[in-house]
């Protein structure tokens, strides 16, 4: 990038898993990446590896989101790409989902997207350019059991993409969703979701466990200048587990 200024990307939940792979992919594409995560130490490790900048961020906090956005604008003067990746990924049967857990999942997975997107779209709008990618999930297509609150937030993130694309299109901003299937991320592999591979992998058209690097290229494409004609869409990235 000789003549054009370096584009700046904010990736939430980027200390590990799919978020870290996306941060790495965007950095490889030449963007300056802000690696944001509630785990600030993990974010710093990833940022150091990819030549990015780390921010400690709980996306469910309006104050923290505003502070981080203000800091990025002060430091770089722009935010070209927003990847809404941060999420809680619980496995809880319906009878056991307390209202407290329900609210917590809504707060991180859905309010978090509102807060980052609402804070950043005016900045993108002023620049006349922006790329927003929500990381959804194929659980919204498959109806995966024992995470109804999670599935509801992922459906809502796709709803936001559809509902917001028209308003943002007039500002030069695209907004799309990427819906991965089960991925061998640190989060999945350290919890009960890993049992899902046994029944999901045989349903996939490609019969191996997906890894974060399998998802990142689709996100990087939608986050690129080349994807100008694609908005309001959901791209399922799940090795053909679901086919719609
Ligand atoms: C198929 O998004 O898409 C487990 C955990 N299994 O988070 C997911 C599938 C999980 C998924 C997901």
PDB file of N, CA and C in Angstrom, residues 157-223:
ATOM      1  N   UNK A 157     -28.185 -11.739  14.813  1.00  0.00           N
ATOM      2  CA  UNK A 157     -27.051 -11.075  14.149  1.00  0.00           C
ATOM      3  C   UNK A 157     -27.238 -11.110  12.635  1.00  0.00           C
ATOM      4  N   UNK A 158     -27.875 -12.170  12.130  1.00  0.00           N
ATOM      5  CA  UNK A 158     -28.209 -12.238  10.704  1.00  0.00           C
ATOM      6  C   UNK A 158     -29.358 -11.273  10.405  1.00  0.00           C
ATOM      7  N   UNK A 159     -30.300 -11.168  11.331  1.00  0.00           N
ATOM      8  CA  UNK A 159     -31.390 -10.203  11.178  1.00  0.00           C
ATOM      9  C   UNK A 159     -30.876  -8.783  11.095  1.00  0.00           C
ATOM     10  N   UNK A 160     -29.872  -8.478  11.903  1.00  0.00           N
ATOM     11  CA  UNK A 160     -29.302  -7.123  11.887  1.00  0.00           C
ATOM     12  C   UNK A 160     -28.639  -6.833  10.544  1.00  0.00           C
ATOM     13  N   UNK A 161     -27.938  -7.823  10.022  1.00  0.00           N
ATOM     14  CA  UNK A 161     -27.297  -7.669   8.710  1.00  0.00           C
ATOM     15  C   UNK A 161     -28.349  -7.317   7.649  1.00  0.00           C
ATOM     16  N   UNK A 162     -29.462  -8.044   7.678  1.00  0.00           N
ATOM     17  CA  UNK A 162     -30.510  -7.811   6.676  1.00  0.00           C
ATOM     18  C   UNK A 162     -31.213  -6.476   6.900  1.00  0.00           C
ATOM     19  N   UNK A 163     -31.433  -6.164   8.165  1.00  0.00           N
ATOM     20  CA  UNK A 163     -32.182  -4.954   8.474  1.00  0.00           C
ATOM     21  C   UNK A 163     -31.389  -3.677   8.302  1.00  0.00           C
ATOM     22  N   UNK A 164     -30.080  -3.777   8.394  1.00  0.00           N
ATOM     23  CA  UNK A 164     -29.233  -2.581   8.412  1.00  0.00           C
ATOM     24  C   UNK A 164     -28.571  -2.303   7.061  1.00  0.00           C
ATOM     25  N   UNK A 165     -28.499  -3.296   6.190  1.00  0.00           N
ATOM     26  CA  UNK A 165     -27.731  -3.149   4.943  1.00  0.00           C
ATOM     27  C   UNK A 165     -28.191  -1.952   4.115  1.00  0.00           C
ATOM     28  N   UNK A 166     -29.479  -1.720   4.048  1.00  0.00           N
ATOM     29  CA  UNK A 166     -30.010  -0.633   3.219  1.00  0.00           C
ATOM     30  C   UNK A 166     -29.564   0.733   3.698  1.00  0.00           C
ATOM     31  N   UNK A 167     -29.644   0.957   5.003  1.00  0.00           N
ATOM     32  CA  UNK A 167     -29.225   2.252   5.548  1.00  0.00           C
ATOM     33  C   UNK A 167     -27.725   2.462   5.372  1.00  0.00           C
ATOM     34  N   UNK A 168     -26.953   1.405   5.574  1.00  0.00           N
ATOM     35  CA  UNK A 168     -25.494   1.536   5.506  1.00  0.00           C
ATOM     36  C   UNK A 168     -25.000   1.620   4.069  1.00  0.00           C
ATOM     37  N   UNK A 169     -25.734   0.993   3.147  1.00  0.00           N
ATOM     38  CA  UNK A 169     -25.329   1.014   1.740  1.00  0.00           C
ATOM     39  C   UNK A 169     -25.219   2.427   1.185  1.00  0.00           C
ATOM     40  N   UNK A 170     -26.097   3.294   1.668  1.00  0.00           N
ATOM     41  CA  UNK A 170     -26.067   4.694   1.211  1.00  0.00           C
ATOM     42  C   UNK A 170     -24.828   5.425   1.699  1.00  0.00           C
ATOM     43  N   UNK A 171     -24.143   4.833   2.669  1.00  0.00           N
ATOM     44  CA  UNK A 171     -22.938   5.451   3.241  1.00  0.00           C
ATOM     45  C   UNK A 171     -21.655   4.794   2.740  1.00  0.00           C
ATOM     46  N   UNK A 172     -21.787   3.831   1.829  1.00  0.00           N
ATOM     47  CA  UNK A 172     -20.599   3.129   1.332  1.00  0.00           C
ATOM     48  C   UNK A 172     -20.136   2.004   2.236  1.00  0.00           C
ATOM     49  N   UNK A 173     -21.031   1.568   3.120  1.00  0.00           N
ATOM     50  CA  UNK A 173     -20.694   0.512   4.080  1.00  0.00           C
ATOM     51  C   UNK A 173     -21.448  -0.759   3.716  1.00  0.00           C
ATOM     52  N   UNK A 174     -20.730  -1.880   3.655  1.00  0.00           N
ATOM     53  CA  UNK A 174     -21.402  -3.176   3.516  1.00  0.00           C
ATOM     54  C   UNK A 174     -21.438  -3.869   4.872  1.00  0.00           C
ATOM     55  N   UNK A 175     -22.451  -4.708   5.058  1.00  0.00           N
ATOM     56  CA  UNK A 175     -22.562  -5.513   6.290  1.00  0.00           C
ATOM     57  C   UNK A 175     -23.060  -6.897   5.915  1.00  0.00           C
ATOM     58  N   UNK A 176     -22.290  -7.892   6.295  1.00  0.00           N
ATOM     59  CA  UNK A 176     -22.601  -9.284   5.967  1.00  0.00           C
ATOM     60  C   UNK A 176     -22.334 -10.173   7.173  1.00  0.00           C
ATOM     61  N   UNK A 177     -22.835 -11.396   7.091  1.00  0.00           N
ATOM     62  CA  UNK A 177     -22.578 -12.385   8.142  1.00  0.00           C
ATOM     63  C   UNK A 177     -21.831 -13.575   7.557  1.00  0.00           C
ATOM     64  N   UNK A 178     -20.944 -14.137   8.358  1.00  0.00           N
ATOM     65  CA  UNK A 178     -20.324 -15.424   8.041  1.00  0.00           C
ATOM     66  C   UNK A 178     -20.796 -16.405   9.108  1.00  0.00           C
ATOM     67  N   UNK A 179     -21.328 -17.543   8.666  1.00  0.00           N
ATOM     68  CA  UNK A 179     -21.886 -18.524   9.594  1.00  0.00           C
ATOM     69  C   UNK A 179     -21.064 -19.809   9.561  1.00  0.00           C
ATOM     70  N   UNK A 180     -20.109 -19.938  10.464  1.00  0.00           N
ATOM     71  CA  UNK A 180     -19.301 -21.163  10.521  1.00  0.00           C
ATOM     72  C   UNK A 180     -20.091 -22.315  11.137  1.00  0.00           C
ATOM     73  N   UNK A 181     -19.643 -23.519  10.851  1.00  0.00           N
ATOM     74  CA  UNK A 181     -20.109 -24.689  11.597  1.00  0.00           C
ATOM     75  C   UNK A 181     -19.211 -24.901  12.795  1.00  0.00           C
ATOM     76  N   UNK A 182     -19.242 -26.099  13.334  1.00  0.00           N
ATOM     77  CA  UNK A 182     -18.415 -26.375  14.516  1.00  0.00           C
ATOM     78  C   UNK A 182     -16.937 -26.316  14.121  1.00  0.00           C
ATOM     79  N   UNK A 183     -16.168 -25.624  14.934  1.00  0.00           N
ATOM     80  CA  UNK A 183     -14.758 -25.363  14.639  1.00  0.00           C
ATOM     81  C   UNK A 183     -13.923 -25.748  15.856  1.00  0.00           C
ATOM     82  N   UNK A 184     -12.799 -26.398  15.610  1.00  0.00           N
ATOM     83  CA  UNK A 184     -11.914 -26.809  16.700  1.00  0.00           C
ATOM     84  C   UNK A 184     -11.113 -25.612  17.216  1.00  0.00           C
ATOM     85  N   UNK A 185     -11.829 -24.679  17.812  1.00  0.00           N
ATOM     86  CA  UNK A 185     -11.215 -23.503  18.431  1.00  0.00           C
ATOM     87  C   UNK A 185     -10.868 -23.854  19.879  1.00  0.00           C
ATOM     88  N   UNK A 186     -10.097 -22.991  20.508  1.00  0.00           N
ATOM     89  CA  UNK A 186      -9.772 -23.219  21.919  1.00  0.00           C
ATOM     90  C   UNK A 186     -11.040 -23.311  22.758  1.00  0.00           C
ATOM     91  N   UNK A 187     -11.999 -22.446  22.463  1.00  0.00           N
ATOM     92  CA  UNK A 187     -13.250 -22.432  23.228  1.00  0.00           C
ATOM     93  C   UNK A 187     -14.002 -23.747  23.112  1.00  0.00           C
ATOM     94  N   UNK A 188     -14.205 -24.210  21.868  1.00  0.00           N
ATOM     95  CA  UNK A 188     -14.936 -25.468  21.655  1.00  0.00           C
ATOM     96  C   UNK A 188     -14.170 -26.639  22.259  1.00  0.00           C
ATOM     97  N   UNK A 189     -12.858 -26.672  22.050  1.00  0.00           N
ATOM     98  CA  UNK A 189     -12.068 -27.840  22.471  1.00  0.00           C
ATOM     99  C   UNK A 189     -11.892 -27.907  23.990  1.00  0.00           C
ATOM    100  N   UNK A 190     -12.190 -26.807  24.676  1.00  0.00           N
ATOM    101  CA  UNK A 190     -12.041 -26.816  26.138  1.00  0.00           C
ATOM    102  C   UNK A 190     -13.380 -27.019  26.839  1.00  0.00           C
ATOM    103  N   UNK A 191     -14.434 -27.296  26.046  1.00  0.00           N
ATOM    104  CA  UNK A 191     -15.754 -27.436  26.667  1.00  0.00           C
ATOM    105  C   UNK A 191     -16.573 -28.561  26.063  1.00  0.00           C
ATOM    106  N   UNK A 192     -17.839 -28.642  26.456  1.00  0.00           N
ATOM    107  CA  UNK A 192     -18.707 -29.755  26.050  1.00  0.00           C
ATOM    108  C   UNK A 192     -19.065 -29.771  24.569  1.00  0.00           C
ATOM    109  N   UNK A 193     -18.904 -28.634  23.866  1.00  0.00           N
ATOM    110  CA  UNK A 193     -19.253 -28.591  22.444  1.00  0.00           C
ATOM    111  C   UNK A 193     -18.413 -29.560  21.605  1.00  0.00           C
ATOM    112  N   UNK A 194     -17.222 -29.937  22.110  1.00  0.00           N
ATOM    113  CA  UNK A 194     -16.346 -30.800  21.296  1.00  0.00           C
ATOM    114  C   UNK A 194     -16.998 -32.139  20.967  1.00  0.00           C
ATOM    115  N   UNK A 195     -17.948 -32.565  21.796  1.00  0.00           N
ATOM    116  CA  UNK A 195     -18.667 -33.819  21.516  1.00  0.00           C
ATOM    117  C   UNK A 195     -19.447 -33.733  20.207  1.00  0.00           C
ATOM    118  N   UNK A 196     -19.747 -32.505  19.767  1.00  0.00           N
ATOM    119  CA  UNK A 196     -20.522 -32.318  18.544  1.00  0.00           C
ATOM    120  C   UNK A 196     -19.825 -32.810  17.288  1.00  0.00           C
ATOM    121  N   UNK A 197     -18.505 -32.895  17.301  1.00  0.00           N
ATOM    122  CA  UNK A 197     -17.773 -33.341  16.104  1.00  0.00           C
ATOM    123  C   UNK A 197     -18.212 -34.738  15.675  1.00  0.00           C
ATOM    124  N   UNK A 198     -18.530 -35.594  16.647  1.00  0.00           N
ATOM    125  CA  UNK A 198     -18.865 -36.994  16.341  1.00  0.00           C
ATOM    126  C   UNK A 198     -20.053 -37.103  15.394  1.00  0.00           C
ATOM    127  N   UNK A 199     -21.045 -36.232  15.555  1.00  0.00           N
ATOM    128  CA  UNK A 199     -22.189 -36.331  14.643  1.00  0.00           C
ATOM    129  C   UNK A 199     -22.135 -35.312  13.508  1.00  0.00           C
ATOM    130  N   UNK A 200     -21.370 -34.229  13.680  1.00  0.00           N
ATOM    131  CA  UNK A 200     -21.343 -33.193  12.636  1.00  0.00           C
ATOM    132  C   UNK A 200     -20.389 -33.563  11.498  1.00  0.00           C
ATOM    133  N   UNK A 201     -19.201 -34.050  11.818  1.00  0.00           N
ATOM    134  CA  UNK A 201     -18.202 -34.325  10.775  1.00  0.00           C
ATOM    135  C   UNK A 201     -18.735 -35.287   9.700  1.00  0.00           C
ATOM    136  N   UNK A 202     -19.459 -36.366  10.074  1.00  0.00           N
ATOM    137  CA  UNK A 202     -20.013 -37.247   9.031  1.00  0.00           C
ATOM    138  C   UNK A 202     -21.052 -36.569   8.136  1.00  0.00           C
ATOM    139  N   UNK A 203     -21.718 -35.514   8.643  1.00  0.00           N
ATOM    140  CA  UNK A 203     -22.717 -34.785   7.838  1.00  0.00           C
ATOM    141  C   UNK A 203     -22.073 -33.792   6.878  1.00  0.00           C
ATOM    142  N   UNK A 204     -20.831 -33.404   7.164  1.00  0.00           N
ATOM    143  CA  UNK A 204     -20.143 -32.440   6.300  1.00  0.00           C
ATOM    144  C   UNK A 204     -19.818 -33.085   4.953  1.00  0.00           C
ATOM    145  N   UNK A 205     -19.696 -32.249   3.914  1.00  0.00           N
ATOM    146  CA  UNK A 205     -19.256 -32.741   2.608  1.00  0.00           C
ATOM    147  C   UNK A 205     -17.753 -33.022   2.624  1.00  0.00           C
ATOM    148  N   UNK A 206     -17.050 -32.341   3.506  1.00  0.00           N
ATOM    149  CA  UNK A 206     -15.617 -32.558   3.704  1.00  0.00           C
ATOM    150  C   UNK A 206     -15.463 -33.074   5.129  1.00  0.00           C
ATOM    151  N   UNK A 207     -14.981 -34.312   5.272  1.00  0.00           N
ATOM    152  CA  UNK A 207     -15.112 -34.993   6.563  1.00  0.00           C
ATOM    153  C   UNK A 207     -13.873 -34.894   7.436  1.00  0.00           C
ATOM    154  N   UNK A 208     -13.582 -33.662   7.854  1.00  0.00           N
ATOM    155  CA  UNK A 208     -12.568 -33.464   8.885  1.00  0.00           C
ATOM    156  C   UNK A 208     -13.036 -32.335   9.792  1.00  0.00           C
ATOM    157  N   UNK A 209     -12.365 -32.184  10.910  1.00  0.00           N
ATOM    158  CA  UNK A 209     -12.701 -31.108  11.831  1.00  0.00           C
ATOM    159  C   UNK A 209     -12.258 -29.763  11.266  1.00  0.00           C
ATOM    160  N   UNK A 210     -13.159 -28.818  11.247  1.00  0.00           N
ATOM    161  CA  UNK A 210     -12.801 -27.467  10.822  1.00  0.00           C
ATOM    162  C   UNK A 210     -11.930 -26.789  11.853  1.00  0.00           C
ATOM    163  N   UNK A 211     -11.040 -25.935  11.385  1.00  0.00           N
ATOM    164  CA  UNK A 211     -10.168 -25.157  12.266  1.00  0.00           C
ATOM    165  C   UNK A 211     -10.388 -23.666  11.972  1.00  0.00           C
ATOM    166  N   UNK A 212      -9.980 -22.793  12.884  1.00  0.00           N
ATOM    167  CA  UNK A 212     -10.217 -21.357  12.681  1.00  0.00           C
ATOM    168  C   UNK A 212      -9.721 -20.845  11.327  1.00  0.00           C
ATOM    169  N   UNK A 213      -8.600 -21.359  10.837  1.00  0.00           N
ATOM    170  CA  UNK A 213      -8.052 -20.895   9.552  1.00  0.00           C
ATOM    171  C   UNK A 213      -8.965 -21.253   8.379  1.00  0.00           C
ATOM    172  N   UNK A 214      -9.913 -22.183   8.582  1.00  0.00           N
ATOM    173  CA  UNK A 214     -10.873 -22.509   7.524  1.00  0.00           C
ATOM    174  C   UNK A 214     -11.938 -21.421   7.360  1.00  0.00           C
ATOM    175  N   UNK A 215     -12.121 -20.617   8.388  1.00  0.00           N
ATOM    176  CA  UNK A 215     -13.171 -19.589   8.382  1.00  0.00           C
ATOM    177  C   UNK A 215     -12.632 -18.225   7.960  1.00  0.00           C
ATOM    178  N   UNK A 216     -11.402 -17.946   8.366  1.00  0.00           N
ATOM    179  CA  UNK A 216     -10.846 -16.594   8.212  1.00  0.00           C
ATOM    180  C   UNK A 216     -10.845 -16.055   6.777  1.00  0.00           C
ATOM    181  N   UNK A 217     -10.532 -16.860   5.752  1.00  0.00           N
ATOM    182  CA  UNK A 217     -10.479 -16.295   4.391  1.00  0.00           C
ATOM    183  C   UNK A 217     -11.815 -15.738   3.912  1.00  0.00           C
ATOM    184  N   UNK A 218     -12.919 -16.380   4.277  1.00  0.00           N
ATOM    185  CA  UNK A 218     -14.248 -15.880   3.876  1.00  0.00           C
ATOM    186  C   UNK A 218     -14.513 -14.520   4.510  1.00  0.00           C
ATOM    187  N   UNK A 219     -14.094 -14.375   5.760  1.00  0.00           N
ATOM    188  CA  UNK A 219     -14.279 -13.108   6.458  1.00  0.00           C
ATOM    189  C   UNK A 219     -13.413 -12.027   5.812  1.00  0.00           C
ATOM    190  N   UNK A 220     -12.165 -12.391   5.511  1.00  0.00           N
ATOM    191  CA  UNK A 220     -11.242 -11.417   4.907  1.00  0.00           C
ATOM    192  C   UNK A 220     -11.751 -10.947   3.550  1.00  0.00           C
ATOM    193  N   UNK A 221     -12.353 -11.847   2.791  1.00  0.00           N
ATOM    194  CA  UNK A 221     -12.907 -11.433   1.489  1.00  0.00           C
ATOM    195  C   UNK A 221     -14.033 -10.427   1.673  1.00  0.00           C
ATOM    196  N   UNK A 222     -14.986 -10.735   2.557  1.00  0.00           N
ATOM    197  CA  UNK A 222     -16.110  -9.815   2.771  1.00  0.00           C
ATOM    198  C   UNK A 222     -15.634  -8.493   3.379  1.00  0.00           C
ATOM    199  N   UNK A 223     -14.476  -8.520   4.043  1.00  0.00           N
ATOM    200  CA  UNK A 223     -13.908  -7.316   4.651  1.00  0.00           C
ATOM    201  C   UNK A 223     -13.040  -6.527   3.673  1.00  0.00           C
TER     202      UNK A 223
END
